Short mmCIF file of C-alpha atoms in Angstrom, two decimals:
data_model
loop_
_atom_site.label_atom_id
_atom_site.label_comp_id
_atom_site.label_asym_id
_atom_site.label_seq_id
_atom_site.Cartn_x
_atom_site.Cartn_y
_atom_site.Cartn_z
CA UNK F 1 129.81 74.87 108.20
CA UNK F 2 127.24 72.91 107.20
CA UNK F 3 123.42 73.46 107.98
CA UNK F 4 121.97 70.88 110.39
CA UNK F 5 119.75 72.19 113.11
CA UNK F 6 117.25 74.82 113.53
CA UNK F 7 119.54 76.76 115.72
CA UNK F 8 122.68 77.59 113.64
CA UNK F 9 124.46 78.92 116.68
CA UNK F 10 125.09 75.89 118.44
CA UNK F 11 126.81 74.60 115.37
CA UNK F 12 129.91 77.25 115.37
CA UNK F 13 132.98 76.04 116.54
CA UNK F 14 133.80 76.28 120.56
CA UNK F 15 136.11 78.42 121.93
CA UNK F 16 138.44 76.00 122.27
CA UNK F 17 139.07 75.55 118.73
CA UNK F 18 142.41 76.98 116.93
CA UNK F 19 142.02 80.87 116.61
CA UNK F 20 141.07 81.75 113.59
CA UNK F 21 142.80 85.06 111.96
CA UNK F 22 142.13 87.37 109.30
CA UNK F 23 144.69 86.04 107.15
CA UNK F 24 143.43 82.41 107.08
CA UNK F 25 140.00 83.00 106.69
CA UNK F 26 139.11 81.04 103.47
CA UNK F 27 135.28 81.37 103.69
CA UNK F 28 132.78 83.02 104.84
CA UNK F 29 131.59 81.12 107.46
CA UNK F 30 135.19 80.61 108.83
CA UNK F 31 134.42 84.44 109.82
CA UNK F 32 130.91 83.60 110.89
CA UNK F 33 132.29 81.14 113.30
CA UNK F 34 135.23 83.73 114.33
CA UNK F 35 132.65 86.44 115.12
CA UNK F 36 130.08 84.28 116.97
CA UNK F 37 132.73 81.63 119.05
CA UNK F 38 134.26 82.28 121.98
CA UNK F 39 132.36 83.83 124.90
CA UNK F 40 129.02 82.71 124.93
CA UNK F 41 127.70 80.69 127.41
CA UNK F 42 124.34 78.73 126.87
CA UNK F 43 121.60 81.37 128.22
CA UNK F 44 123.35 84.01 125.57
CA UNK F 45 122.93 81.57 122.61
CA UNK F 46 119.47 80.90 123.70
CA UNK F 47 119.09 84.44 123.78
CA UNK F 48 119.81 83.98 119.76
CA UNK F 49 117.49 81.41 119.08
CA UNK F 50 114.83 82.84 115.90
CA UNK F 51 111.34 83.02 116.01
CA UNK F 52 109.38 80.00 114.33
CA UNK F 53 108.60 82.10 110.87
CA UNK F 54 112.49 83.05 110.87
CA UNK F 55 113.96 79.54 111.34
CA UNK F 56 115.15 76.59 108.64
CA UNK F 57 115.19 73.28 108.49
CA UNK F 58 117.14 70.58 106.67
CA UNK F 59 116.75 67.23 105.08
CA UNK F 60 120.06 66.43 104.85
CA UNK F 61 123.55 68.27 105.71
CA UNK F 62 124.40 71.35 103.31
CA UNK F 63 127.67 73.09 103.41
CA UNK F 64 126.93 76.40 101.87
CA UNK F 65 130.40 77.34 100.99
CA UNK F 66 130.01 74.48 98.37
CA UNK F 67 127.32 76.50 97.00
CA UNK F 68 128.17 78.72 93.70
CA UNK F 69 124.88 80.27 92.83
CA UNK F 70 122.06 81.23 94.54
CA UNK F 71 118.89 81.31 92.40
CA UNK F 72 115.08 82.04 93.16
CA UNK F 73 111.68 82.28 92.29
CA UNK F 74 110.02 85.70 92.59
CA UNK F 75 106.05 84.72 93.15
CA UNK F 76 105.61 84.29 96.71
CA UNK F 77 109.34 83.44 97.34
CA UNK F 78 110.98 86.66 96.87
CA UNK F 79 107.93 88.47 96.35
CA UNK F 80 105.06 87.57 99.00
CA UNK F 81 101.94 88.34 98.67
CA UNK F 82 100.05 89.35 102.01
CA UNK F 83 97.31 86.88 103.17
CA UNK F 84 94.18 87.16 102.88
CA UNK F 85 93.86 89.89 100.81
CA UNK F 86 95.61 88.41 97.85
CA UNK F 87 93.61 85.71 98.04
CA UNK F 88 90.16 87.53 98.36
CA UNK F 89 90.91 89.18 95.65
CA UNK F 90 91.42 86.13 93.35
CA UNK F 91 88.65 84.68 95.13
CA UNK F 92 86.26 87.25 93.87
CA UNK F 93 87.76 87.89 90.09
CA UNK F 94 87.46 84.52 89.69
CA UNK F 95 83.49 84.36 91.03
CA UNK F 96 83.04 87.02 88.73
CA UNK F 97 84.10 85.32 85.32
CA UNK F 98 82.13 82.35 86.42
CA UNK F 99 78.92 84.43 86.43
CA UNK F 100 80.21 86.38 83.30
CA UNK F 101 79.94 82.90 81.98
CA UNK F 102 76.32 81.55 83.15
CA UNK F 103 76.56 80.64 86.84
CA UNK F 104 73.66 81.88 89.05
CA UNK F 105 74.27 85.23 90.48
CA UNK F 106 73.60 84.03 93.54
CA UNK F 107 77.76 83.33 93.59
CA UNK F 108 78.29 86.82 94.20
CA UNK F 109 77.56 86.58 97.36
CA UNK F 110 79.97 83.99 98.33
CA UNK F 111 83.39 85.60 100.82
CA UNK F 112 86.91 83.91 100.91
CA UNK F 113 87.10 82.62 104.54
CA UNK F 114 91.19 82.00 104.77
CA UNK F 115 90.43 79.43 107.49
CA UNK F 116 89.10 76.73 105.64
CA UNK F 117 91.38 75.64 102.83
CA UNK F 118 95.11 74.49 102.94
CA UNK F 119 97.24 73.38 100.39
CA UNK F 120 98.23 70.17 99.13
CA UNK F 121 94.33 69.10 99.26
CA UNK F 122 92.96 66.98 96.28
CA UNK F 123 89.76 67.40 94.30
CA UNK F 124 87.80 64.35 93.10
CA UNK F 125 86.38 65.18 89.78
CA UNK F 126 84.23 61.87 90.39
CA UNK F 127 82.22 62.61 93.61
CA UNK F 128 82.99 66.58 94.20
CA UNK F 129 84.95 66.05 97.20
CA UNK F 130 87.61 67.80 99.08
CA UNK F 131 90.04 65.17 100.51
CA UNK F 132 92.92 65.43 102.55
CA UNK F 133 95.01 62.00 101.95
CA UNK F 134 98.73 61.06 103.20
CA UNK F 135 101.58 59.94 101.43
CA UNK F 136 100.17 56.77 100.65
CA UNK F 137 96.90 57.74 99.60
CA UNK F 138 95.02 57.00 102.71
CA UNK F 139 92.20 59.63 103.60
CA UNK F 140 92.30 61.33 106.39
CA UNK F 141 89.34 64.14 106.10
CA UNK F 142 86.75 64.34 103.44
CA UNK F 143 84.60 67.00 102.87
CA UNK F 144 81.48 67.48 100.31
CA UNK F 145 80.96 71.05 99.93
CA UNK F 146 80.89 72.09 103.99
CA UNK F 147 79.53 69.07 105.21
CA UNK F 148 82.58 66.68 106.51
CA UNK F 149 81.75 62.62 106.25
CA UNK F 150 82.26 60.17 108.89
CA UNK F 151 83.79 57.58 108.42
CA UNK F 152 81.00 55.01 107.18
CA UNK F 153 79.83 58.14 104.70
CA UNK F 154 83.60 57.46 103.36
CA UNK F 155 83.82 54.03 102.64
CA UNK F 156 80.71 54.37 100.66
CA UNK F 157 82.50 56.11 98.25
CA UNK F 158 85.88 55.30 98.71
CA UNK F 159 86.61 51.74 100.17
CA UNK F 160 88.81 51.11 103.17
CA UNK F 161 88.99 54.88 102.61
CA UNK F 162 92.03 54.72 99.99
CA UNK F 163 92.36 56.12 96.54
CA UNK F 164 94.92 55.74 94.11
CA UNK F 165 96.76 59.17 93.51
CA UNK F 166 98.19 58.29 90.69
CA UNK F 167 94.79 58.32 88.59
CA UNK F 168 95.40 62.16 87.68
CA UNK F 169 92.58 62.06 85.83
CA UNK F 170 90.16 61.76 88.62
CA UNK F 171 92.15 63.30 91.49
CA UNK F 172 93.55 66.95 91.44
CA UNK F 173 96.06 67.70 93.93
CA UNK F 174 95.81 71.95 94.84
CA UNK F 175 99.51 72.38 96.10
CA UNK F 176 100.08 75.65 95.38
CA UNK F 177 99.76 79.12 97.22
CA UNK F 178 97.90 80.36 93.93
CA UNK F 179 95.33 77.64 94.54
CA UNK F 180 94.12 78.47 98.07
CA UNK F 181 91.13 80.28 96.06
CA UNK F 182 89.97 77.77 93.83
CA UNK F 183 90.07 75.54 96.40
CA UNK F 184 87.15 77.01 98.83
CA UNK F 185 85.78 78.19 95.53
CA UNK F 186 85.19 74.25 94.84
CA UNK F 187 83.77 73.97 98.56
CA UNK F 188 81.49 76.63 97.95
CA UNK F 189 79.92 75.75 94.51
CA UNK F 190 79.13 71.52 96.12
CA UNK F 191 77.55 73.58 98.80
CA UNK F 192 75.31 75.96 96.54
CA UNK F 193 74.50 73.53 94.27
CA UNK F 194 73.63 70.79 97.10
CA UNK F 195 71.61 73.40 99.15
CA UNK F 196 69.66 75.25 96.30
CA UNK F 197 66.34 74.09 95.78
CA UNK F 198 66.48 74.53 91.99
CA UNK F 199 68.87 71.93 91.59
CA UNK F 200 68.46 67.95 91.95
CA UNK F 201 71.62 66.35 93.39
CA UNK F 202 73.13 63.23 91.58
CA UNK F 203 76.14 61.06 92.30
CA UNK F 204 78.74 62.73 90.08
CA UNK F 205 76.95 66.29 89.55
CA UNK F 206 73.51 68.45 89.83
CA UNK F 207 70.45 68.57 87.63
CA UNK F 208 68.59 71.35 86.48
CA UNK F 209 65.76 69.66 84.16
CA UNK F 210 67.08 68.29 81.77
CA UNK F 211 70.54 70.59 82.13
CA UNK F 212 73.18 68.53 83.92
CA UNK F 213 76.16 70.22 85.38
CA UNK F 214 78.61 66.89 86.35
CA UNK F 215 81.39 67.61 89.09
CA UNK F 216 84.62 67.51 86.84
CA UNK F 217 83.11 69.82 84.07
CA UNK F 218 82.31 72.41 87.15
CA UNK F 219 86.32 71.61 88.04
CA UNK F 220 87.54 72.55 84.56
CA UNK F 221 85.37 75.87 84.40
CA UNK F 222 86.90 76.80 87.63
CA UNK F 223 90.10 76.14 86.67
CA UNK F 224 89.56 77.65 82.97
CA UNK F 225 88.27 80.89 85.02
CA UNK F 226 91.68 80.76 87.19
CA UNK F 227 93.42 80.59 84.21
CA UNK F 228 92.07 83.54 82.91
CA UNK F 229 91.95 85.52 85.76
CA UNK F 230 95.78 85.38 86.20
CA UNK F 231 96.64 85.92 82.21
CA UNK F 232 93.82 87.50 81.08
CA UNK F 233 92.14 89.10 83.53
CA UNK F 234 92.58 91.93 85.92
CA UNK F 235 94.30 89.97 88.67
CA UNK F 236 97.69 91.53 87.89
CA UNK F 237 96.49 94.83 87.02
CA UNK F 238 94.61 95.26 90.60
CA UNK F 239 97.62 94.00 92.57
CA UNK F 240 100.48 96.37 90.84
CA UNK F 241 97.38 99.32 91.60
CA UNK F 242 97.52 98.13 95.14
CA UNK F 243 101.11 97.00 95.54
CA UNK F 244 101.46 98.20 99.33
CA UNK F 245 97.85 96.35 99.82
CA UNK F 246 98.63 93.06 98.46
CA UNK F 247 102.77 92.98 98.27
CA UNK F 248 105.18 92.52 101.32
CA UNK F 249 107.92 95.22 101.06
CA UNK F 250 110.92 93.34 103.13
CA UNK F 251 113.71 95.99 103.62
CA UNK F 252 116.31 93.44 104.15
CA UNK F 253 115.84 92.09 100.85
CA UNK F 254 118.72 94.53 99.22
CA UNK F 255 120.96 93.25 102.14
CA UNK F 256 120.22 89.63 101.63
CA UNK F 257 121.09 89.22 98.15
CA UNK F 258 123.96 91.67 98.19
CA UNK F 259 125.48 89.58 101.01
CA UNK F 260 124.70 86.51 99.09
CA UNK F 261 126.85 87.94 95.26
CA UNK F 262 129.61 88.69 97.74
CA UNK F 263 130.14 84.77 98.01
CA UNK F 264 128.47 83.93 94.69
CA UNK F 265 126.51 84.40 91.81
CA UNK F 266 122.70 85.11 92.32
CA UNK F 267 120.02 84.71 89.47
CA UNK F 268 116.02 85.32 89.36
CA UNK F 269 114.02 82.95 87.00
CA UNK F 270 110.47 83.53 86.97
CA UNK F 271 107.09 82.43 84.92
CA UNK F 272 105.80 86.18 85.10
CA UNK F 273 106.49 88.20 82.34
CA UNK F 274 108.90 91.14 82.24
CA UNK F 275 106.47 93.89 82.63
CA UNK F 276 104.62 92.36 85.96
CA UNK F 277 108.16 91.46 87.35
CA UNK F 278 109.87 94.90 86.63
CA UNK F 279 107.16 96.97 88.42
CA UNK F 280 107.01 94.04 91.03
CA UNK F 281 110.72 94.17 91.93
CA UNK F 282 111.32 98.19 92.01
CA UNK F 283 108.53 98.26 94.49
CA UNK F 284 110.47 95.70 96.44
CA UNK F 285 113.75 97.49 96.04
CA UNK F 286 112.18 101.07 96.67
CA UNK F 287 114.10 102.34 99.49
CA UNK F 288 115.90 105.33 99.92
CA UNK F 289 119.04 103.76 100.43
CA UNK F 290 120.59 100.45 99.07
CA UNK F 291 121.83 97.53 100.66
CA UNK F 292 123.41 99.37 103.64
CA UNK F 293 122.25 102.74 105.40
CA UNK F 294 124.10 105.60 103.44
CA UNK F 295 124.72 103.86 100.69
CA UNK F 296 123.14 104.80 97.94
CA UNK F 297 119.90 102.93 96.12
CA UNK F 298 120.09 100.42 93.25
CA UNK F 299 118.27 99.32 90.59
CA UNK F 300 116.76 95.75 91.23
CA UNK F 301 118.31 94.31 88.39
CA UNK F 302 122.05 94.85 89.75
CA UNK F 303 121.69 92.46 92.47
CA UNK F 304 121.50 89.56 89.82
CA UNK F 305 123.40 88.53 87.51
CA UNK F 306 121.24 86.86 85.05
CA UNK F 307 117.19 87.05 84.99
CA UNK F 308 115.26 85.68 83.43
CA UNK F 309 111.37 85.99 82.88
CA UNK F 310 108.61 84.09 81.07
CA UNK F 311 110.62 80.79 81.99
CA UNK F 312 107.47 78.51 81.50
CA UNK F 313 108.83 76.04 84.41
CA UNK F 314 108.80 73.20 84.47
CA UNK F 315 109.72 73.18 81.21
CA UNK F 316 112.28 75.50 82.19
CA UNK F 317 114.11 72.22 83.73
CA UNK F 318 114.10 70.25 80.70
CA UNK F 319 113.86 71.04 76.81
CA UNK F 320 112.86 74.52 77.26
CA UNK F 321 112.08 77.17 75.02
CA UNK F 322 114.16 79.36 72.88
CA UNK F 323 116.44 82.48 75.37
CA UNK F 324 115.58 85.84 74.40
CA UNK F 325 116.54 89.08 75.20
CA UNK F 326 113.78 91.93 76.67
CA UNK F 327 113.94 95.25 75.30
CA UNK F 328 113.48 97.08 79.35
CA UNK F 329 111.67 100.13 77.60
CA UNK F 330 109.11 98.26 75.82
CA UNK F 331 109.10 94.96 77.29
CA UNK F 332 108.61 93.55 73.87
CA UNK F 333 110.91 90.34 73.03
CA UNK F 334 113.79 91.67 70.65
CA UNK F 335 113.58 89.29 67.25
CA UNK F 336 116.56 86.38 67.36
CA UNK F 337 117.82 84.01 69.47
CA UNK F 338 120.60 85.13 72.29
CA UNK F 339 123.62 83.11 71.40
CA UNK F 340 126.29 85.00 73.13
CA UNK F 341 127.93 85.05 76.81
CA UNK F 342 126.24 86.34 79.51
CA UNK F 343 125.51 90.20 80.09
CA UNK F 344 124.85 91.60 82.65
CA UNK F 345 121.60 93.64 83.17
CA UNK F 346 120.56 92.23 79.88
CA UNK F 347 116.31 90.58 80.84
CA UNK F 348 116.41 87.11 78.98
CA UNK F 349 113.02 85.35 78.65
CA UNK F 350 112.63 81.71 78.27
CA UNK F 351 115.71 79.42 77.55
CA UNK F 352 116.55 76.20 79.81
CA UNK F 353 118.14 75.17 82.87
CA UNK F 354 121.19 73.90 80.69
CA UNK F 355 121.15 76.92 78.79
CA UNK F 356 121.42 79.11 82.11
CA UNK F 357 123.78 77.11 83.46
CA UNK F 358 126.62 77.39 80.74
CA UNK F 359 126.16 81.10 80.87
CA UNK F 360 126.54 80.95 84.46
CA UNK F 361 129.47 78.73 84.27
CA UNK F 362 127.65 76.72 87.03
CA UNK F 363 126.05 73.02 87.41
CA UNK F 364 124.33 70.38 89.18
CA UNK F 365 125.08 70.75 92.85
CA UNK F 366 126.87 73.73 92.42
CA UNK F 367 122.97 75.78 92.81
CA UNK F 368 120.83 75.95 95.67
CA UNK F 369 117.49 76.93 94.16
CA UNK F 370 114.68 79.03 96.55
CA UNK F 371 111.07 78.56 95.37
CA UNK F 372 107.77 77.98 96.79
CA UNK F 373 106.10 75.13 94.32
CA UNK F 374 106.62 71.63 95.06
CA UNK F 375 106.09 70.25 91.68
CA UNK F 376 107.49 73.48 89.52
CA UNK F 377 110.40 74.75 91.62
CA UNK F 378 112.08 71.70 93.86
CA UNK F 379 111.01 68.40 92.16
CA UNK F 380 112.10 69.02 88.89
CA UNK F 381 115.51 71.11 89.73
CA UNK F 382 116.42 68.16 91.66
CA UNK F 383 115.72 65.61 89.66
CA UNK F 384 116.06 66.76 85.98
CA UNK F 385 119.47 69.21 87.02
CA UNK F 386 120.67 68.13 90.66
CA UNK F 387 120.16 71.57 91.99
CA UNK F 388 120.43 71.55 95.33
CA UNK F 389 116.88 72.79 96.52
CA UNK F 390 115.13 75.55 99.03
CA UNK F 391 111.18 74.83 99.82
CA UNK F 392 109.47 77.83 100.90
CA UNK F 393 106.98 76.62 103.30
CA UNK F 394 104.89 79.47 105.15
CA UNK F 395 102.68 76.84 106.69
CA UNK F 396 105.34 75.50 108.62
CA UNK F 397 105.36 78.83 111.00
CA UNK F 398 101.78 77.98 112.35
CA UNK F 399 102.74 74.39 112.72
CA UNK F 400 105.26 75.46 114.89
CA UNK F 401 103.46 77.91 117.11
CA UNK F 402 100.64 74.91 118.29
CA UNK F 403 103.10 72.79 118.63
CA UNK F 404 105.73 74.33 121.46
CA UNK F 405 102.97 76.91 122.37
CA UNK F 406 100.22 74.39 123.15
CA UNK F 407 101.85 70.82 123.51
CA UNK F 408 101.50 71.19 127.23
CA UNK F 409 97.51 70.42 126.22
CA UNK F 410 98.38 67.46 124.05
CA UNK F 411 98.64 64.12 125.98
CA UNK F 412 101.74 62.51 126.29
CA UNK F 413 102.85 59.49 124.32
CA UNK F 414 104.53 56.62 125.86
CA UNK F 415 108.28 56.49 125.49
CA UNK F 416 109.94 54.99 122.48
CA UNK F 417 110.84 51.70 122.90
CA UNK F 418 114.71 51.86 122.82
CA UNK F 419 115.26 49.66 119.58
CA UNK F 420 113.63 52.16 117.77
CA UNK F 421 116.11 54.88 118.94
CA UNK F 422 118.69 56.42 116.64
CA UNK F 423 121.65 55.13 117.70
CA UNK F 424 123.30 57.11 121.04
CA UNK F 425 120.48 58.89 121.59
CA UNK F 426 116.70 59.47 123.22
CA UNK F 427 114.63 60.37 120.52
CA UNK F 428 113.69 58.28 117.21
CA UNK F 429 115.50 58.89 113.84
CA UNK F 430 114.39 61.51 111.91
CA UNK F 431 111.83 60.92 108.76
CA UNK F 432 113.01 59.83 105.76
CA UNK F 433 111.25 62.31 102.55
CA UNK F 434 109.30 59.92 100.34
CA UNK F 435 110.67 62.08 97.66
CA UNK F 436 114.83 62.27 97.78
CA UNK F 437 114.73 66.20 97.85
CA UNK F 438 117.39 67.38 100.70
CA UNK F 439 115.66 70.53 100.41
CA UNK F 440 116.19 73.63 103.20
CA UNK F 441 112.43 74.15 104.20
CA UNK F 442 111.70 77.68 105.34
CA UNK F 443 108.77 79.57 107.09
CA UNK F 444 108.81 83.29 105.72
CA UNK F 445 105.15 84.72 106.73
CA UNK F 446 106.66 88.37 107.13
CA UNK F 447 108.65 87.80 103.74
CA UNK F 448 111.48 85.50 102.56
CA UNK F 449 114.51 88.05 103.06
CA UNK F 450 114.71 87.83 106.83
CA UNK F 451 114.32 83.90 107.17
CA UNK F 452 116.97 83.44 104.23
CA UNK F 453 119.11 85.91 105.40
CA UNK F 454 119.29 84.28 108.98
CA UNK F 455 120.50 81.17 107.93
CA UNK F 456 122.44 81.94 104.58
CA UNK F 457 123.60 85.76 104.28
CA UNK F 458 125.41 86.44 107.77
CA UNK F 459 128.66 86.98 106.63
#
């Protein structure tokens, strides 16, 4: 079977199809398509039809019986953290280092309103703007502080309202989850700084007599105080306090994966160290039963068969660093190199990609890899390993809602002239990724295990 649609159940065979049996089953999707075929007409498979967050999407065909090992991220793929409370509270730690550090106090004042920033937004250290570009570096929304230009305001500063994306030393794309914060932080300092009465606004930063604060040095202490909010602060310590405020405790997650090592090999590689992921993932796997009612619980670790923390991607995906193994009592690195096979329930930290992959006994196209970062996760899988890739794409679930609940409201297009039809049919071909990723894209807003386990795990 091979993964096409947003609706997997009009992709099992008909009824009309050779019976399958029990004794020629040879995967498990022949079973799927044994279980699900047969009588259902087209208002019962509507009937089936997921909700936007639970659905996924493909670039190009998969056929997941190819697929030897499933692997994952754990940061906001496997574990998701609950919005916008994770964020306020990143937001705030991070407001409070910059005034441990000499901003105005006034900053304390300043609230995370989830509404305003998005990811994949870019950050001109040159002009302290917020721009919102496409693919080809066009803009499409700029914004100083709160106050959004028009479009003469633009092409003062940017002309014919282009940049170049590739000058990374000017223009900071914020793609991540982790920098929803830091990104209305920036809007919020331009708009202090512009609005304050102390402070003389230039071209490329403020003045404060003869103190001069320029936009990209405000940039790097924002992004120095991220930085130290997430590995030296109290970021991680508050949230594993709080995990039931800030942590999304999926029940089907034990299902999901043990579903998925009945058909293959399943792995966890992570950046977070061991500690932060061990009391992350028993939370997650706290239930008083394990993957199936009556059956009794598990340790987390037993539904993988390698982990591995501290992975540094995505360096992870090239040279790496040097594998490890994690004493679990301590959490202390044990002294030597790991050089031999795999064991399981053994915590390596570090190592490669290549290294991983021998121990596995798996390759290239052999993986399909489930994370949430663009750049970290998918890119460099795919293009350093040949992974076969999984982008976790919350986003995607609002997206959806405006556009079948309130398309009635948008006006109508005129049809597609025919020559730009895909051939045999009434709609135009689909979009062609910039980037070759034939990634799975899924929406997960109530966690990752029921949108995976949709598409993936029925077995």
């Amino acid at each position: 079977m091979s993964l096409t649609s947003c609706n997997p159940i009009k992709d099992y065979a008909p009824a009309s199809k050779p019976q399958i049996t029990e004794a020629n089953m040879s995967s498990w999707s022949e079973k799927l398509n044994a279980d699900l075929s047969g009588a259902m007409d087209g208002s019962t498979m509507k009937k089936y039809r997921r909700e936007a967050y639970h659905r996924v999407f493909v670039n190009r065909s998969l056929a997941m019986e190819k697929i030897k090992c499933f692997g994952f991220d754990m940061d906001y793929t496997l574990a998701v953290y609950k919005s916008p409370e994770y964020e306020s509270l990143g937001f705030d730690l991070t407001v409070e280092h910059l005034i441990s550090i000499g901003y105005p106090q006034e900053l304390g004042s300043f609230v995370y309103d989830p509404m305003f920033p998005t990811r994949g937004l870019i950050f001109d250290t040159s002009h302290g703007n917020l721009l919102k570009v496409d693919a080809y570096g066009n803009i499409l929304v700029c914004a100083h502080g709160f106050n959004f230009m028009r479009g003469p305001e633009i092409r003062e500063q940017y002309p014919n309202k282009f940049i170049q994306r590739d000058d990374t030393e000017r223009f900071h794309i914020l793609n991540t989850l982790f920098n929803l914060p830091e990104t209305y932080l920036f809007a919020c300092l331009v708009d202090f700084f512009t609005n304050c009465p102390r402070y003389t606004s230039c071209e490329t930063g403020f003045k404060d007599g003869d103190l001069f604060m320029s936009f990209k040095s405000m940039f790097q202490d924002v992004r120095d105080a991220v930085d130290w909010v997430h590995y030296k602060g109290s970021l991680k310590e508050k949230t594993l306090e709080n995990l039931e405020i800030y942590v999304v405790k999926e029940p089907k997650l034990p299902l999901l994966l043990s579903r998925m090592n009945e058909v293959g090999k399943v792995f966890l590689v992570t950046n977070s160290d061991y500690k932060y992921t061990n009391k992350i993932m028993t939370y997650m796997f706290d239930f008083a039963h394990g993957p199936q009612p009556g059956s009794p619980p598990r340790p987390w670790q037993t539904y993988f068969d390698m982990v591995v923390v501290d992975a540094r991607k995505p360096l992870f995906f090239s040279e790496g660093t040097v594998l490890r193994q994690v004493d679990k009592t301590t959490g202390h690195l044990k002294i030597g190199t790991h050089t031999g096979p795999l064991q399981h329930g053994i915590v390596y930290s570090g190592g490669s990609s290549d290294i991983m992959g021998d121990l596995l006994g798996t390759k290239g196209k052999d993986i399909l890899y489930i994370g949430d970062h663009i750049f970290g996760d998918i890119l460099k899988s795919k293009k350093r390993q040949g992974w076969r890739t999984f982008l976790v794409i919350p986003e995607l679930a609002q997206e959806l809602h405006v556009w079948t609940d309130k398309s009635s409201k948008i006006p109508r297009k005129a049809p597609v002239p025919a020559r730009y039809l895909a051939p045999g049919t009434s709609r135009p071909p689909a979009a062609v990724s910039p980037e070759p990723i034939d990634s799975l894209w899924l929406m997960g807003v109530e966690g990752p295990a029921q949108s995976i386990q949709g598409k993936v795990a029925l077995v």
